Tab-separated table of C-alpha atoms in Angstrom:
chain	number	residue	atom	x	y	z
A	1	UNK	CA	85.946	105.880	12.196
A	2	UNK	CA	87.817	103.931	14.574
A	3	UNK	CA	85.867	105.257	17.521
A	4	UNK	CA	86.561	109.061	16.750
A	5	UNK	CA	84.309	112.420	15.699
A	6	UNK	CA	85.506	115.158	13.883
A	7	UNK	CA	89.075	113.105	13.897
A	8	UNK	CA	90.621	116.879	11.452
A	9	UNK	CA	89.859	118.779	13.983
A	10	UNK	CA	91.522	116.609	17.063
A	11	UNK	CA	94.505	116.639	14.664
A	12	UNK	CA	94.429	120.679	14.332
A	13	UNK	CA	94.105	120.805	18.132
A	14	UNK	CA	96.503	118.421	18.853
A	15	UNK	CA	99.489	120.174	16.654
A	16	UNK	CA	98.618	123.480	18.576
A	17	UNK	CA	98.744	122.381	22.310
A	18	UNK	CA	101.440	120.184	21.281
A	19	UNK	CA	103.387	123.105	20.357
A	20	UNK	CA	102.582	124.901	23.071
A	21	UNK	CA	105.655	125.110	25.526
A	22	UNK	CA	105.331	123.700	29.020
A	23	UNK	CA	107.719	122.396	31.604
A	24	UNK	CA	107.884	118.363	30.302
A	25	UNK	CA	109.490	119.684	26.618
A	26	UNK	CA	111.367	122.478	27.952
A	27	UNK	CA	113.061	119.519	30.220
A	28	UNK	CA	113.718	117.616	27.520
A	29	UNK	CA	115.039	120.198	26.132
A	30	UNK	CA	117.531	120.724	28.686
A	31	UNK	CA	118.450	117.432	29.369
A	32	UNK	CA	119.245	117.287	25.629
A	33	UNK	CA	120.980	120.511	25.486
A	34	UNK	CA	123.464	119.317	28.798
A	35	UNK	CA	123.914	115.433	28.010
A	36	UNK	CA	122.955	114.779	24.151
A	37	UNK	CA	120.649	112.473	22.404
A	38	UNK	CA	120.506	109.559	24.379
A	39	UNK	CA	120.113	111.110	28.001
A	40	UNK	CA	117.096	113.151	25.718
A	41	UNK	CA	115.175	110.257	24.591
A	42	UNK	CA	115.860	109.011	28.382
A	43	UNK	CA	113.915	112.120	29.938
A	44	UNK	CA	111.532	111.678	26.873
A	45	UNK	CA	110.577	108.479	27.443
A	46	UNK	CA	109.955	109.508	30.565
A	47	UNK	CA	107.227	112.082	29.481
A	48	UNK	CA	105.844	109.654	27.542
A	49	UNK	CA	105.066	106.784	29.719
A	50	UNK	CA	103.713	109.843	32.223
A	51	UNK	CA	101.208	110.896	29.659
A	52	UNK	CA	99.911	107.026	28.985
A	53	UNK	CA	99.370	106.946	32.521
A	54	UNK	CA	97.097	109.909	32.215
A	55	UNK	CA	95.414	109.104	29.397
A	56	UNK	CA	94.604	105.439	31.340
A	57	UNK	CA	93.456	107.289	34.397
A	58	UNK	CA	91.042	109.300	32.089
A	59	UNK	CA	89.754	106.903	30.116
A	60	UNK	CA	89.228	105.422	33.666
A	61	UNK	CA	86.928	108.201	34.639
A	62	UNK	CA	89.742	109.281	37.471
A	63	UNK	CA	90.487	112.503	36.105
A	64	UNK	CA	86.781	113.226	35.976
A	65	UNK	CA	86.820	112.758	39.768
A	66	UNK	CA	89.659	115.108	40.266
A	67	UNK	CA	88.020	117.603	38.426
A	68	UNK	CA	84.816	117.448	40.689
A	69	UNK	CA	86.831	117.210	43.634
A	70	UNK	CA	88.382	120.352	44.647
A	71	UNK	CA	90.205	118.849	47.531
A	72	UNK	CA	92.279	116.323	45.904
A	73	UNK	CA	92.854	118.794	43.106
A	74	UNK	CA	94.052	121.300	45.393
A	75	UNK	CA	96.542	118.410	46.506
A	76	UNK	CA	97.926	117.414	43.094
A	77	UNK	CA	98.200	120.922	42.149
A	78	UNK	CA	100.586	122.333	45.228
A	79	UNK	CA	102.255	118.173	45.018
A	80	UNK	CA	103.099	119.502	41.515
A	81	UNK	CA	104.092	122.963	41.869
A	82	UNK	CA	106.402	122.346	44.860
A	83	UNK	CA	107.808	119.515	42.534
A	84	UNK	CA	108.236	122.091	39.958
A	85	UNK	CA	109.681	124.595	42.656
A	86	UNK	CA	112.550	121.828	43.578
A	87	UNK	CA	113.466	121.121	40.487
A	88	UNK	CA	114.134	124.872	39.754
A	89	UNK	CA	116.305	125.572	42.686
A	90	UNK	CA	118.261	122.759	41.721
A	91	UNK	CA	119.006	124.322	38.480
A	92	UNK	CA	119.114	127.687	39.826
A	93	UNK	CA	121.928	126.352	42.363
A	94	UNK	CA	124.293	124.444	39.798
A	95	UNK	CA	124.176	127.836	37.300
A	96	UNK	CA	125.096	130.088	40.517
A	97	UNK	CA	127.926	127.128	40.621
A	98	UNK	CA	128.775	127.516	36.857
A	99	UNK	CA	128.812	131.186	37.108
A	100	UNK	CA	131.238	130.755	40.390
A	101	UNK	CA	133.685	128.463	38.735
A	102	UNK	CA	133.272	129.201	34.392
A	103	UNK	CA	136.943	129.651	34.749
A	104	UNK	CA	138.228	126.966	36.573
A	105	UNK	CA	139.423	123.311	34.491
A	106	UNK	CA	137.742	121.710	36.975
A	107	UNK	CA	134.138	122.705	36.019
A	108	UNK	CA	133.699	120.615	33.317
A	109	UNK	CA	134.046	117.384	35.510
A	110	UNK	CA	131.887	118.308	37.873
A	111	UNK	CA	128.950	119.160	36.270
A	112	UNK	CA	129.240	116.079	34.310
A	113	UNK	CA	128.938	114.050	37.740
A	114	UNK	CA	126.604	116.328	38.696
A	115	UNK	CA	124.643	115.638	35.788
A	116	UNK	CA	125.390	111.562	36.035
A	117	UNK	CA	123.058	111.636	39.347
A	118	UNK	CA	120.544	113.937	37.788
A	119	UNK	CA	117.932	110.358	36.240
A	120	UNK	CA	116.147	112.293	34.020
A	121	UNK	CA	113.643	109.479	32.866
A	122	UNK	CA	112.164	109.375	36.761
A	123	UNK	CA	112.248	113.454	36.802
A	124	UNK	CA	110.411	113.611	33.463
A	125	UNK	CA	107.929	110.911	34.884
A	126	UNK	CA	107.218	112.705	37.883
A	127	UNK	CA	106.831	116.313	36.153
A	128	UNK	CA	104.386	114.448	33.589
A	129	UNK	CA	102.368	113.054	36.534
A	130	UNK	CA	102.158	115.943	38.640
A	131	UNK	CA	100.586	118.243	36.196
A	132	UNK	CA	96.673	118.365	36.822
A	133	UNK	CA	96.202	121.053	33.873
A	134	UNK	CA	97.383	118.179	31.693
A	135	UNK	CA	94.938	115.328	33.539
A	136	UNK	CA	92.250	117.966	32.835
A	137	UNK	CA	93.260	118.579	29.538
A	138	UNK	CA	93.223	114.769	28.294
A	139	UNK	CA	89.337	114.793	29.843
A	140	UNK	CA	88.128	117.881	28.607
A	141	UNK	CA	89.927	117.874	25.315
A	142	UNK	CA	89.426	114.008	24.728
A	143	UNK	CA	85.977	113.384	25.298
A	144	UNK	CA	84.918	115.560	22.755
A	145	UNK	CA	85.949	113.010	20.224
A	146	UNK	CA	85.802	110.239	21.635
A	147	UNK	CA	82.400	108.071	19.870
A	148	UNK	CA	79.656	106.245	22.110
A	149	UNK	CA	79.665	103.436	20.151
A	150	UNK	CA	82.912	102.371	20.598
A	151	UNK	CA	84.671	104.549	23.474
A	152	UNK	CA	87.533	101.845	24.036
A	153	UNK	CA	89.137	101.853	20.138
A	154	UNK	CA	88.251	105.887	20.285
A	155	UNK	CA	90.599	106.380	23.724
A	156	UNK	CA	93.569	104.072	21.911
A	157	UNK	CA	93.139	105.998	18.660
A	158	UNK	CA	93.854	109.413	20.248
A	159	UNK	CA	96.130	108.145	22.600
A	160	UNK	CA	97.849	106.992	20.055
A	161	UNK	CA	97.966	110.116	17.769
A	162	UNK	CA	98.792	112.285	20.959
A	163	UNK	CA	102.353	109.739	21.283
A	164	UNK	CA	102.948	110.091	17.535
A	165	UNK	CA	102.748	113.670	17.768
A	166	UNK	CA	104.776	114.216	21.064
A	167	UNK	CA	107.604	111.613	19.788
A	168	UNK	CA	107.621	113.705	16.625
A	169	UNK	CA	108.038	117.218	18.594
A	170	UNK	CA	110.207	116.064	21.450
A	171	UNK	CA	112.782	114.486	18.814
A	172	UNK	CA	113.328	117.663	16.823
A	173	UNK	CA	113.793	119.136	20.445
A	174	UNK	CA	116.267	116.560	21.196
A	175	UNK	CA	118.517	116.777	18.208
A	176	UNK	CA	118.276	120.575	18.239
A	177	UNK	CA	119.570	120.611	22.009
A	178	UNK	CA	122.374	118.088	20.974
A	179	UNK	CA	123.443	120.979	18.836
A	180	UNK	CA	123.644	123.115	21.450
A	181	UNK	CA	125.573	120.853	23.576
A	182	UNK	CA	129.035	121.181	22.431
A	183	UNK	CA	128.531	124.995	22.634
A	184	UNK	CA	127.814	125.105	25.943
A	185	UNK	CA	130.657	122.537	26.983
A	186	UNK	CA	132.906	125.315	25.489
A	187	UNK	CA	131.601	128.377	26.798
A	188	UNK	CA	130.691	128.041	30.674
A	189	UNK	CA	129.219	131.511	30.409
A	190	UNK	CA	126.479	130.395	28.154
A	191	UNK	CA	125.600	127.083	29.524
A	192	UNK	CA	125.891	129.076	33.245
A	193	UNK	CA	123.259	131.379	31.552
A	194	UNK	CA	120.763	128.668	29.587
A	195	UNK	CA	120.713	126.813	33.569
A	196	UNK	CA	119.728	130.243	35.079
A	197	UNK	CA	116.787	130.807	32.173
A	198	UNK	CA	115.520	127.108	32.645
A	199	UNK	CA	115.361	127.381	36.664
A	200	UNK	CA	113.433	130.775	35.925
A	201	UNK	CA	110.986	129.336	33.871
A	202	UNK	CA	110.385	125.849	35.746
A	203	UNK	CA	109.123	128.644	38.934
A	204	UNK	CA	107.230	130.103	36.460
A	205	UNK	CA	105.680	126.686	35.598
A	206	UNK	CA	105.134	126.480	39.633
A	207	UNK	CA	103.594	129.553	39.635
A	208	UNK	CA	101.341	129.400	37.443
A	209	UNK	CA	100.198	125.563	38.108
A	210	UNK	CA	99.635	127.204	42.042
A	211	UNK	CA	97.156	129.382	40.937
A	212	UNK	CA	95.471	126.813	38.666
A	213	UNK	CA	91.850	126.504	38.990
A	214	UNK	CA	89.005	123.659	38.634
């Protein structure tokens, strides 16, 4: 039916490594957290068109070259983790900067500049592209359900279901951060602290995308 086998268990996959947390929601995340709602559906949309593009490129039979081509993967996966790695200092730098100044007035005003020049929409694009698990993913994972017959309607289906299914998650990550946002405009301390645990994690991400294999 509409160009999909076994569509059940695509949906029972999809919910799980949806769920799963990786650098492109825990972004959103942030960006929702520091700016609220709208500057999160920004860095979301972001993700979004990101993971059309890679769904294109596999249903182009790119990602299948990437895969056999341990080279160019090698090339997209340090692109991506030294990507990841900037992105991190950056955060790490502006919590040493919160921790430095939680007590003067002052703060506040800055870090809202800082966080005007921050375009979250072409950071979450960028993290989305430069993640070669994920192109590898949408391959592997896709083609498994994808039917002979009619491989063009099966590729839009999932596609499709995959957006549904990250617009669902990344909004109740978006109005969950937007909670959190007022508390951390209060209390420098914990907003200092939630900048330091995201910069940790996004060189974790870095890490562990470095040491990704075929």
């Amino acid at each position: 039916m509409f160009g999909v086998i076994d569509l059940p268990t695509y949906l029972a996959g999809l919910i799980l490594i949806v769920l799963l947390p990786g650098p492109n929601s825990l972004y959103v995340l942030s960006v929702a957290a520091r700016r609220g709602v709208r500057a999160g559906y920004t860095a979301a949309a972001g993700v979004w068109c990101g993971d059309t593009v890679l769904m294109t490129l596999s249903a182009a039979g790119v990602a299948s070259l990437l895969q056999g081509n341990a080279l160019l993967f090698g090339i997209v996966k340090y692109a991506g983790a030294g990507y990841l790695s900037w992105l991190a200092i950056g955060m790490l730098r502006a919590a040493l900067q919160m921790w430095r100044t939680r007590r003067e007035p002052a703060v506040e005003a800055a870090a809202d500049a800082q966080d005007a020049d921050e375009r979250p929409f072409r950071r979450a694009l960028v993290v989305s592209l430069f993640n070669p698990k994920a192109i590898l993913f949408f391959v592997a994972f896709f083609v498994q359900f994808v039917s002979e017959s009619n491989p063009v309607v099966g590729f839009v289906t999932l596609g499709v279901l995959a957006q549904v299914a990250s617009v669902l998650y990344l909004s109740a990550l978006i109005f969950g951060g937007s909670r959190l946002a007022a508390a951390f405009r209060r209390r420098r301390r914990l907003s200092a602290g939630a900048a330091s645990a995201v910069g940790v994690l996004f060189l974790g991400f870095a890490v562990k995308l470095s040491l990704a294999s075929v």
